[in-house]
Amino acid sequence: MYVIGFSCVCILLVIYYLKVKFNADEFDVKDKYLPIIGHLCLFLNNRNENLKLFHLQYGNCFNLYLFNQRIRFLLDPKDWLNVNRNRSFVFLGETFSRRIFDMTHNFFGQAQLDHELQSFWNIFLKNSNELNLLNDKLNQQLQSYLRAKRSQLNQCGVEMNFFDFLYDLLFYSIGRTFYGEIELNEIRNEFRWFDYHIQYLFLLFPSLIYEMFFSRLFTCRNLLNKFWLKHVHSPNESHLVNQRTDFILNHRNYFSDKDYSGEKTFLLWSSISNTIPTLFWSLIHIFKEKNLFELISNEIERNSSVHLDSIIDEVLRLYSNPMIMRKAIRDFQFKLNDGRTIEIKQNDITAFYPHIAQTNHNYFTNPNQFQFDRFTNGKAEQVVGYLPFGAGKSMCPGRLFAKNAIKLTIIHLIQHLQIHRDEFQRFSIEENPKRQGIGVSHPQRDFLFTLQFK
């Protein structure tokens, strides 16, 4: 049966490939292109290294293909700023939320409704009063989780995986900050499986591929979404979740159960998926270097965070690698910053990969080195080539909360844990290439550390 199914898939892919007219372009990358699947192998392997190589060979503009979908990469940050201003490009939010979180989006096309829904991000994640309430609640949840851990341990502590420890710490602390008193243990394993494999849903595979090879991933997603249907409101949930939920429930003509539950899965995933690895890499650098550990410890005692802020910004510069995409809604000409004009076809995907600029010597000195004080002037996001949170209207609305979550967690861990720095010095920094293109890289492997309280 498997052989028959595989053969059918191959035949259908050939038909799909032949059905769509292939128009060669002077910017097409011929290297490692294969019929039908295009440059799929490059996307599945080390995207950072492959895109850097193509950047050296082809410059700031080149085309790659996923199956028969052309993806035009524009790697000059100034070009991307112009893409954001051009109304002929649209954000792929609807496409991704349908594919990844199984929303139906009956509310799309309802401009006022969509505007009001998105306004909750500004009200609760950017307004200082509401953001402070979230920070205070998160602080309480972090303390509660660590107290519970302390009560389970003896004075000698216990060995456990470091990334796993941070994952659970933020999964439960941030989850309860947003959703209140809710039993997250029910979805913990499904959520980790979903998060670990979610990168495949960001690739623009034909639907047939997803149906044939990613059934378990969809099963996990469906279990997560069904969980929220059992927990419409929970005690002590955040104002953000409370009011967004009521807004959706009050407009049931436009929002389906899939929209409601998919929104909640999306909020949980987006709040921790990049926060956890950013916290991981920040702590690795702080704990590996004695002088840096002492500097941050002293800074925390003085109730300051100048260098801690700089470390987080530097970690994002080095380890964040989202692939930001826009879709063309018509044929038109687009003028590049270097003076060239390119032809954009309807349904073409235009992509920017900030990691290329963030590790480019034209924007940063010694770009591949970690420099903890690089951003002590607090001007990271003013650098043209620095875009770890995206740009324009689709820029991550939760970036302030995420940074505060990372800082609060680092402060608690330094204040309350007995740090065995030799365990961190033995760790060799390697990124997992499978996560590249989604956000902040995860580590290639975890390592054991001693969880011990002072």
Short mmCIF file of C-alpha atoms in Angstrom, two decimals:
data_model
loop_
_atom_site.label_atom_id
_atom_site.label_comp_id
_atom_site.label_asym_id
_atom_site.label_seq_id
_atom_site.Cartn_x
_atom_site.Cartn_y
_atom_site.Cartn_z
CA MET A 1 0.00 0.00 0.00
CA TYR A 2 2.85 2.36 0.85
CA VAL A 3 4.50 1.77 -2.54
CA ILE A 4 1.20 2.42 -4.34
CA GLY A 5 0.60 5.59 -2.34
CA PHE A 6 4.13 6.85 -2.97
CA SER A 7 3.78 6.13 -6.71
CA CYS A 8 0.51 8.04 -6.84
CA VAL A 9 2.11 11.02 -5.13
CA CYS A 10 4.98 11.01 -7.64
CA ILE A 11 2.58 10.86 -10.59
CA LEU A 12 0.45 13.69 -9.21
CA LEU A 13 3.56 15.81 -8.59
CA VAL A 14 4.68 15.31 -12.19
CA ILE A 15 1.22 16.37 -13.41
CA TYR A 16 1.31 19.38 -11.07
CA TYR A 17 4.76 20.35 -12.28
CA LEU A 18 3.87 20.04 -15.97
CA LYS A 19 0.55 21.79 -15.56
CA VAL A 20 2.07 25.07 -14.40
CA LYS A 21 3.98 26.98 -17.01
CA PHE A 22 7.60 27.52 -16.03
CA ASN A 23 8.92 30.92 -17.04
CA ALA A 24 12.69 31.18 -16.77
CA ASP A 25 14.04 34.34 -15.21
CA GLU A 26 17.54 35.84 -15.32
CA PHE A 27 17.57 35.82 -11.51
CA ASP A 28 16.83 32.09 -11.22
CA VAL A 29 19.34 30.06 -9.21
CA LYS A 30 20.29 27.05 -11.30
CA ASP A 31 22.46 25.46 -8.58
CA LYS A 32 20.98 22.32 -7.01
CA TYR A 33 17.65 22.80 -8.77
CA LEU A 34 15.73 19.53 -9.26
CA PRO A 35 12.65 18.96 -11.42
CA ILE A 36 9.33 19.09 -9.57
CA ILE A 37 10.72 19.81 -6.08
CA GLY A 38 12.90 22.77 -7.11
CA HIS A 39 15.29 23.82 -4.32
CA LEU A 40 13.47 21.89 -1.61
CA CYS A 41 16.65 20.18 -0.37
CA LEU A 42 18.26 23.55 0.30
CA PHE A 43 15.27 24.68 2.34
CA LEU A 44 15.27 21.50 4.40
CA ASN A 45 18.98 21.67 5.15
CA ASN A 46 21.12 24.58 6.34
CA ARG A 47 19.22 27.61 5.03
CA ASN A 48 21.56 30.14 6.59
CA GLU A 49 24.65 28.80 4.87
CA ASN A 50 22.89 28.18 1.55
CA LEU A 51 21.38 31.66 1.40
CA LYS A 52 24.70 33.25 2.37
CA LEU A 53 26.36 31.32 -0.46
CA PHE A 54 23.75 32.45 -2.99
CA HIS A 55 24.06 36.01 -1.69
CA LEU A 56 27.79 35.91 -2.51
CA GLN A 57 27.18 34.35 -5.93
CA TYR A 58 24.07 36.23 -7.11
CA GLY A 59 23.94 39.41 -5.04
CA ASN A 60 20.91 40.84 -3.28
CA CYS A 61 18.28 39.48 -5.69
CA PHE A 62 17.74 35.87 -6.80
CA ASN A 63 14.94 33.32 -7.24
CA LEU A 64 14.54 29.93 -5.59
CA TYR A 65 11.72 27.46 -6.17
CA LEU A 66 9.70 25.27 -3.84
CA PHE A 67 7.94 22.85 -6.15
CA ASN A 68 6.57 25.31 -8.73
CA GLN A 69 6.28 28.29 -6.40
CA ARG A 70 8.81 30.97 -7.21
CA ILE A 71 10.29 32.74 -4.18
CA ARG A 72 12.19 35.90 -5.04
CA PHE A 73 14.70 36.81 -2.34
CA LEU A 74 15.50 40.49 -1.84
CA LEU A 75 18.34 40.70 0.68
CA ASP A 76 18.99 44.46 0.68
CA PRO A 77 17.19 45.85 3.79
CA LYS A 78 16.38 49.04 1.88
CA ASP A 79 14.57 46.98 -0.75
CA TRP A 80 12.56 45.35 1.96
CA LEU A 81 11.52 48.68 3.42
CA ASN A 82 10.14 49.53 -0.03
CA VAL A 83 8.36 46.17 -0.21
CA ASN A 84 6.58 46.99 3.05
CA ARG A 85 5.38 50.31 1.61
CA ASN A 86 4.17 48.78 -1.66
CA ARG A 87 0.47 47.88 -1.58
CA SER A 88 0.91 45.38 -4.39
CA PHE A 89 2.53 43.08 -1.81
CA VAL A 90 0.36 41.51 0.87
CA PHE A 91 1.25 39.75 4.09
CA LEU A 92 0.74 35.98 4.03
CA GLY A 93 -0.98 35.98 7.41
CA GLU A 94 -4.18 34.41 6.11
CA THR A 95 -2.31 31.68 4.21
CA PHE A 96 -0.13 30.75 7.17
CA SER A 97 -2.87 30.87 9.78
CA ARG A 98 -5.05 28.61 7.64
CA ARG A 99 -2.20 26.17 7.02
CA ILE A 100 -0.60 26.24 10.45
CA PHE A 101 -3.43 26.91 12.91
CA ASP A 102 -6.43 25.66 10.88
CA MET A 103 -8.40 28.92 11.00
CA THR A 104 -11.26 29.46 8.54
CA HIS A 105 -10.95 33.26 8.42
CA ASN A 106 -14.56 34.11 7.68
CA PHE A 107 -13.72 37.52 9.12
CA PHE A 108 -11.19 38.31 6.38
CA GLY A 109 -12.62 40.91 4.04
CA GLN A 110 -14.39 42.51 7.00
CA ALA A 111 -11.93 45.41 7.34
CA GLN A 112 -13.38 46.96 10.50
CA LEU A 113 -13.71 43.60 12.22
CA ASP A 114 -10.15 42.62 11.38
CA HIS A 115 -8.88 46.04 12.49
CA GLU A 116 -10.62 45.74 15.86
CA LEU A 117 -9.27 42.23 16.39
CA GLN A 118 -5.70 43.34 15.67
CA SER A 119 -6.08 46.42 17.89
CA PHE A 120 -6.01 44.18 20.97
CA TRP A 121 -2.28 43.66 20.39
CA ASN A 122 -1.65 47.40 20.67
CA ILE A 123 -3.95 47.80 23.66
CA PHE A 124 -2.50 44.99 25.77
CA LEU A 125 1.04 44.38 24.46
CA LYS A 126 2.22 47.93 23.79
CA ASN A 127 0.28 50.07 26.28
CA SER A 128 2.60 50.53 29.28
CA ASN A 129 -0.08 50.05 31.95
CA GLU A 130 -1.41 46.79 30.48
CA LEU A 131 2.09 45.57 29.68
CA ASN A 132 3.16 46.20 33.28
CA LEU A 133 0.20 44.14 34.49
CA LEU A 134 1.32 41.26 32.29
CA ASN A 135 4.91 41.62 33.50
CA ASP A 136 3.80 41.57 37.14
CA LYS A 137 1.70 38.49 36.55
CA LEU A 138 4.54 36.75 34.73
CA ASN A 139 6.87 37.59 37.60
CA GLN A 140 4.48 35.86 40.00
CA GLN A 141 4.19 32.81 37.78
CA LEU A 142 7.97 32.47 37.46
CA GLN A 143 8.32 32.67 41.24
CA SER A 144 5.56 30.09 41.70
CA TYR A 145 7.14 27.64 39.25
CA LEU A 146 10.60 27.95 40.83
CA ARG A 147 9.20 27.57 44.36
CA ALA A 148 7.46 24.37 43.27
CA LYS A 149 10.72 23.08 41.75
CA ARG A 150 12.66 23.95 44.91
CA SER A 151 10.23 21.99 47.06
CA GLN A 152 10.79 18.89 44.91
CA LEU A 153 14.59 18.89 45.23
CA ASN A 154 17.09 18.06 47.91
CA GLN A 155 20.10 20.26 48.61
CA CYS A 156 22.24 18.46 46.05
CA GLY A 157 19.85 19.28 43.24
CA VAL A 158 19.17 17.13 40.20
CA GLU A 159 20.63 16.74 36.71
CA MET A 160 18.30 17.63 33.85
CA ASN A 161 18.41 18.95 30.30
CA PHE A 162 18.89 22.72 30.24
CA PHE A 163 16.74 23.55 27.20
CA ASP A 164 13.98 21.26 28.51
CA PHE A 165 14.06 23.04 31.86
CA LEU A 166 13.74 26.47 30.22
CA TYR A 167 11.00 25.19 27.91
CA ASP A 168 8.82 24.01 30.78
CA LEU A 169 9.59 27.09 32.85
CA LEU A 170 8.29 29.46 30.17
CA PHE A 171 5.58 27.15 28.82
CA TYR A 172 3.85 27.07 32.19
CA SER A 173 4.75 30.60 33.36
CA ILE A 174 3.79 32.44 30.18
CA GLY A 175 0.87 30.08 29.52
CA ARG A 176 -0.63 30.83 32.94
CA THR A 177 0.14 34.52 32.59
CA PHE A 178 -2.13 34.66 29.54
CA TYR A 179 -4.64 31.90 30.23
CA GLY A 180 -4.90 31.90 34.02
CA GLU A 181 -5.67 28.82 36.12
CA ILE A 182 -5.77 26.20 33.40
CA GLU A 183 -4.39 22.67 33.34
CA LEU A 184 -1.66 23.01 30.71
CA ASN A 185 -0.33 19.53 31.51
CA GLU A 186 -3.07 18.21 29.23
CA ILE A 187 -1.45 19.69 26.15
CA ARG A 188 2.21 19.91 27.12
CA ASN A 189 3.42 16.91 25.06
CA GLU A 190 1.24 17.69 22.04
CA PHE A 191 2.38 21.29 22.08
CA ARG A 192 6.08 20.35 22.12
CA TRP A 193 5.59 17.93 19.22
CA PHE A 194 3.70 20.57 17.28
CA ASP A 195 6.35 23.22 17.99
CA TYR A 196 9.24 20.88 17.15
CA HIS A 197 7.85 20.13 13.67
CA ILE A 198 6.06 23.38 12.86
CA GLN A 199 8.78 24.51 10.43
CA TYR A 200 7.35 22.17 7.78
CA LEU A 201 4.07 24.07 7.82
CA PHE A 202 5.85 27.32 6.94
CA LEU A 203 7.17 25.76 3.72
CA LEU A 204 4.80 26.24 0.82
CA PHE A 205 4.24 22.59 0.04
CA PRO A 206 1.25 21.57 -2.11
CA SER A 207 -1.68 20.48 0.07
CA LEU A 208 -1.29 16.90 -1.13
CA ILE A 209 2.15 16.66 0.48
CA TYR A 210 0.79 17.76 3.84
CA GLU A 211 -2.11 15.33 3.65
CA MET A 212 0.19 12.41 2.82
CA PHE A 213 3.14 13.00 5.14
CA PHE A 214 2.17 15.29 8.01
CA SER A 215 -0.92 13.65 9.51
CA ARG A 216 0.58 13.40 13.01
CA LEU A 217 1.42 17.09 13.01
CA PHE A 218 -2.17 17.92 12.11
CA THR A 219 -3.39 15.52 14.79
CA CYS A 220 -1.38 17.38 17.42
CA ARG A 221 -2.71 20.71 16.19
CA ASN A 222 -6.30 19.48 16.28
CA LEU A 223 -5.88 18.23 19.85
CA LEU A 224 -4.51 21.63 20.88
CA ASN A 225 -7.37 23.47 19.23
CA LYS A 226 -10.00 21.20 20.79
CA PHE A 227 -8.47 21.86 24.22
CA TRP A 228 -9.41 25.55 24.04
CA LEU A 229 -13.03 24.73 23.22
CA LYS A 230 -13.22 23.19 26.71
CA HIS A 231 -11.68 26.29 28.33
CA VAL A 232 -13.42 29.35 26.94
CA HIS A 233 -12.73 31.44 30.05
CA SER A 234 -10.50 30.53 32.99
CA PRO A 235 -10.01 32.15 36.41
CA ASN A 236 -7.33 34.87 36.46
CA GLU A 237 -6.87 34.91 32.69
CA SER A 238 -5.24 38.03 31.27
CA HIS A 239 -7.23 41.03 30.04
CA LEU A 240 -5.87 40.32 26.56
CA VAL A 241 -7.26 36.78 26.40
CA ASN A 242 -10.47 37.72 28.18
CA GLN A 243 -11.40 40.56 25.86
CA ARG A 244 -10.24 38.91 22.62
CA THR A 245 -12.29 35.85 23.52
CA ASP A 246 -15.39 37.93 24.23
CA PHE A 247 -14.88 39.86 21.01
CA ILE A 248 -14.76 36.64 18.98
CA LEU A 249 -17.76 35.15 20.79
CA ASN A 250 -19.77 38.32 20.19
CA HIS A 251 -19.19 38.04 16.42
CA ARG A 252 -20.05 34.40 15.81
CA ASN A 253 -21.38 35.21 12.35
CA TYR A 254 -17.77 35.70 11.27
CA PHE A 255 -15.70 33.63 13.70
CA SER A 256 -15.97 29.85 13.66
CA ASP A 257 -14.86 27.47 16.41
CA LYS A 258 -11.71 26.93 14.36
CA ASP A 259 -10.97 30.66 14.37
CA TYR A 260 -11.49 30.88 18.13
CA SER A 261 -9.37 27.85 19.03
CA GLY A 262 -6.71 28.52 16.38
CA GLU A 263 -6.27 32.05 17.74
CA LYS A 264 -5.55 30.67 21.20
CA THR A 265 -3.06 28.10 19.93
CA PHE A 266 -1.39 30.85 17.90
CA LEU A 267 -1.08 33.16 20.93
CA LEU A 268 0.52 30.45 23.07
CA TRP A 269 2.90 29.37 20.31
CA SER A 270 3.92 32.90 19.28
CA SER A 271 4.51 33.97 22.89
CA ILE A 272 7.06 31.25 23.66
CA SER A 273 8.40 29.77 20.39
CA ASN A 274 11.15 32.37 19.96
CA THR A 275 11.29 33.54 23.57
CA ILE A 276 12.61 30.20 24.84
CA PRO A 277 15.58 29.83 22.44
CA THR A 278 16.49 33.54 22.87
CA LEU A 279 16.56 32.94 26.63
CA PHE A 280 18.64 29.79 26.09
CA TRP A 281 21.34 31.47 23.98
CA SER A 282 21.44 34.52 26.29
CA LEU A 283 22.08 32.32 29.33
CA ILE A 284 24.65 30.21 27.48
CA HIS A 285 26.76 33.29 26.76
CA ILE A 286 26.27 34.76 30.24
CA PHE A 287 27.14 31.51 32.06
CA LYS A 288 30.06 30.52 29.80
CA GLU A 289 32.01 33.74 30.41
CA LYS A 290 33.01 34.48 34.02
CA ASN A 291 33.44 38.21 33.57
CA LEU A 292 30.09 38.52 31.82
CA PHE A 293 28.35 36.49 34.51
CA GLU A 294 29.76 38.75 37.21
CA LEU A 295 28.90 41.89 35.22
CA ILE A 296 25.24 40.88 34.80
CA SER A 297 24.99 39.71 38.43
CA ASN A 298 26.26 43.07 39.66
CA GLU A 299 24.00 44.91 37.26
CA ILE A 300 20.97 43.03 38.58
CA GLU A 301 21.90 44.00 42.14
CA ARG A 302 21.96 47.65 41.03
CA ASN A 303 18.52 47.20 39.44
CA SER A 304 19.95 48.03 36.01
CA SER A 305 19.71 46.17 32.70
CA VAL A 306 21.84 48.11 30.20
CA HIS A 307 24.14 45.19 29.39
CA LEU A 308 21.41 42.60 29.76
CA ASP A 309 19.33 44.45 27.13
CA SER A 310 22.38 44.56 24.88
CA ILE A 311 22.99 40.81 25.30
CA ILE A 312 19.40 39.99 24.29
CA ASP A 313 19.64 42.25 21.23
CA GLU A 314 22.96 40.66 20.28
CA VAL A 315 21.57 37.15 20.66
CA LEU A 316 18.65 38.09 18.41
CA ARG A 317 21.09 39.50 15.85
CA LEU A 318 23.10 36.27 15.74
CA TYR A 319 20.46 33.58 16.19
CA SER A 320 17.23 35.00 14.75
CA ASN A 321 16.57 34.00 11.15
CA PRO A 322 12.93 34.40 10.16
CA MET A 323 12.02 34.24 6.48
CA ILE A 324 9.65 37.18 6.00
CA MET A 325 7.40 36.74 2.98
CA ARG A 326 4.95 38.81 0.95
CA LYS A 327 2.76 37.78 -2.00
CA ALA A 328 2.19 39.84 -5.14
CA ILE A 329 -1.48 40.49 -5.93
CA ARG A 330 -0.81 41.67 -9.51
CA ASP A 331 1.90 41.91 -12.19
CA PHE A 332 4.07 45.01 -11.84
CA GLN A 333 7.62 46.35 -12.01
CA PHE A 334 9.63 46.89 -8.84
CA LYS A 335 12.72 49.12 -8.68
CA LEU A 336 15.58 47.82 -6.57
CA ASN A 337 17.75 50.02 -4.40
CA ASP A 338 20.72 49.37 -6.72
CA GLY A 339 18.80 50.91 -9.67
CA ARG A 340 17.73 47.70 -11.41
CA THR A 341 14.08 47.05 -12.23
CA ILE A 342 12.61 43.56 -11.83
CA GLU A 343 9.37 42.04 -13.05
CA ILE A 344 7.04 40.82 -10.31
CA LYS A 345 4.35 38.37 -11.38
CA GLN A 346 1.02 37.87 -9.66
CA ASN A 347 1.27 35.20 -6.91
CA ASP A 348 5.07 35.45 -6.76
CA ILE A 349 6.40 35.23 -3.23
CA THR A 350 8.94 37.89 -2.28
CA ALA A 351 11.08 37.03 0.72
CA PHE A 352 13.56 38.77 2.99
CA TYR A 353 15.99 36.92 5.25
CA PRO A 354 17.23 39.34 7.94
CA HIS A 355 19.97 36.99 9.14
CA ILE A 356 21.98 37.78 6.00
CA ALA A 357 22.06 41.51 6.83
CA GLN A 358 22.45 40.90 10.58
CA THR A 359 25.69 38.98 9.95
CA ASN A 360 26.97 41.32 7.22
CA HIS A 361 30.08 43.42 7.84
CA ASN A 362 28.48 46.33 5.96
CA TYR A 363 26.10 46.78 8.90
CA PHE A 364 28.02 45.31 11.85
CA THR A 365 31.71 45.11 12.70
CA ASN A 366 32.93 41.55 13.37
CA PRO A 367 29.44 40.33 12.44
CA ASN A 368 29.97 36.66 13.33
CA GLN A 369 31.27 37.35 16.82
CA PHE A 370 29.14 37.68 19.93
CA GLN A 371 29.79 41.13 21.45
CA PHE A 372 27.80 41.59 24.64
CA ASP A 373 28.11 45.38 24.65
CA ARG A 374 27.36 45.96 20.96
CA PHE A 375 23.98 47.58 21.72
CA THR A 376 24.57 49.30 25.05
CA ASN A 377 23.48 52.52 23.36
CA GLY A 378 20.02 50.98 23.11
CA LYS A 379 19.71 51.60 19.36
CA ALA A 380 19.57 48.07 17.97
CA GLU A 381 16.29 48.47 16.11
CA GLN A 382 17.49 51.72 14.52
CA VAL A 383 20.14 49.85 12.51
CA VAL A 384 18.82 49.32 8.96
CA GLY A 385 20.00 45.71 8.81
CA TYR A 386 18.51 44.68 12.17
CA LEU A 387 15.08 43.09 11.74
CA PRO A 388 14.67 40.08 14.09
CA PHE A 389 11.02 40.99 14.73
CA GLY A 390 10.12 41.66 11.10
CA ALA A 391 9.07 45.04 9.77
CA GLY A 392 6.06 47.13 8.89
CA LYS A 393 2.52 46.29 9.96
CA SER A 394 3.39 42.62 10.48
CA MET A 395 6.19 43.37 12.96
CA CYS A 396 5.84 41.14 16.02
CA PRO A 397 3.44 42.96 18.39
CA GLY A 398 4.65 40.98 21.41
CA ARG A 399 8.32 41.91 21.18
CA LEU A 400 8.25 44.11 24.31
CA PHE A 401 6.60 41.39 26.39
CA ALA A 402 9.04 38.77 25.04
CA LYS A 403 12.09 40.84 25.95
CA ASN A 404 10.69 41.51 29.42
CA ALA A 405 9.99 37.80 29.87
CA ILE A 406 13.60 36.96 28.98
CA LYS A 407 15.00 39.58 31.35
CA LEU A 408 12.75 38.57 34.24
CA THR A 409 13.66 34.90 33.81
CA ILE A 410 17.40 35.61 33.69
CA ILE A 411 17.14 37.74 36.84
CA HIS A 412 15.26 34.99 38.73
CA LEU A 413 17.67 32.26 37.65
CA ILE A 414 20.79 34.24 38.61
CA GLN A 415 19.28 35.24 41.95
CA HIS A 416 17.95 31.82 42.96
CA LEU A 417 19.99 29.09 41.24
CA GLN A 418 23.40 27.78 42.14
CA ILE A 419 25.15 28.07 38.78
CA HIS A 420 27.83 25.48 37.95
CA ARG A 421 29.56 27.39 35.19
CA ASP A 422 31.82 24.49 34.18
CA GLU A 423 28.74 22.65 32.88
CA PHE A 424 28.04 25.51 30.48
CA GLN A 425 31.67 25.96 29.43
CA ARG A 426 31.70 22.38 28.12
CA PHE A 427 28.70 23.07 25.88
CA SER A 428 29.61 23.54 22.21
CA ILE A 429 27.34 26.09 20.52
CA GLU A 430 25.62 24.53 17.52
CA GLU A 431 22.33 25.61 15.98
CA ASN A 432 19.67 23.24 14.69
CA PRO A 433 19.44 24.08 10.97
CA LYS A 434 15.88 22.69 10.76
CA ARG A 435 14.53 25.70 12.67
CA GLN A 436 16.18 28.27 10.44
CA GLY A 437 13.63 30.38 8.62
CA ILE A 438 11.05 30.24 11.43
CA GLY A 439 12.55 32.60 14.01
CA VAL A 440 15.27 32.07 16.59
CA SER A 441 17.35 28.92 16.15
CA HIS A 442 17.03 26.09 18.63
CA PRO A 443 20.19 24.27 19.75
CA GLN A 444 21.27 21.22 17.79
CA ARG A 445 21.39 19.27 21.02
CA ASP A 446 20.59 19.76 24.68
CA PHE A 447 22.97 19.17 27.58
CA LEU A 448 22.77 18.21 31.24
CA PHE A 449 23.07 20.81 33.97
CA THR A 450 22.56 20.62 37.72
CA LEU A 451 19.35 22.29 38.84
CA GLN A 452 20.26 23.41 42.34
CA PHE A 453 18.92 26.31 44.39
CA LYS A 454 21.01 28.58 46.60
#
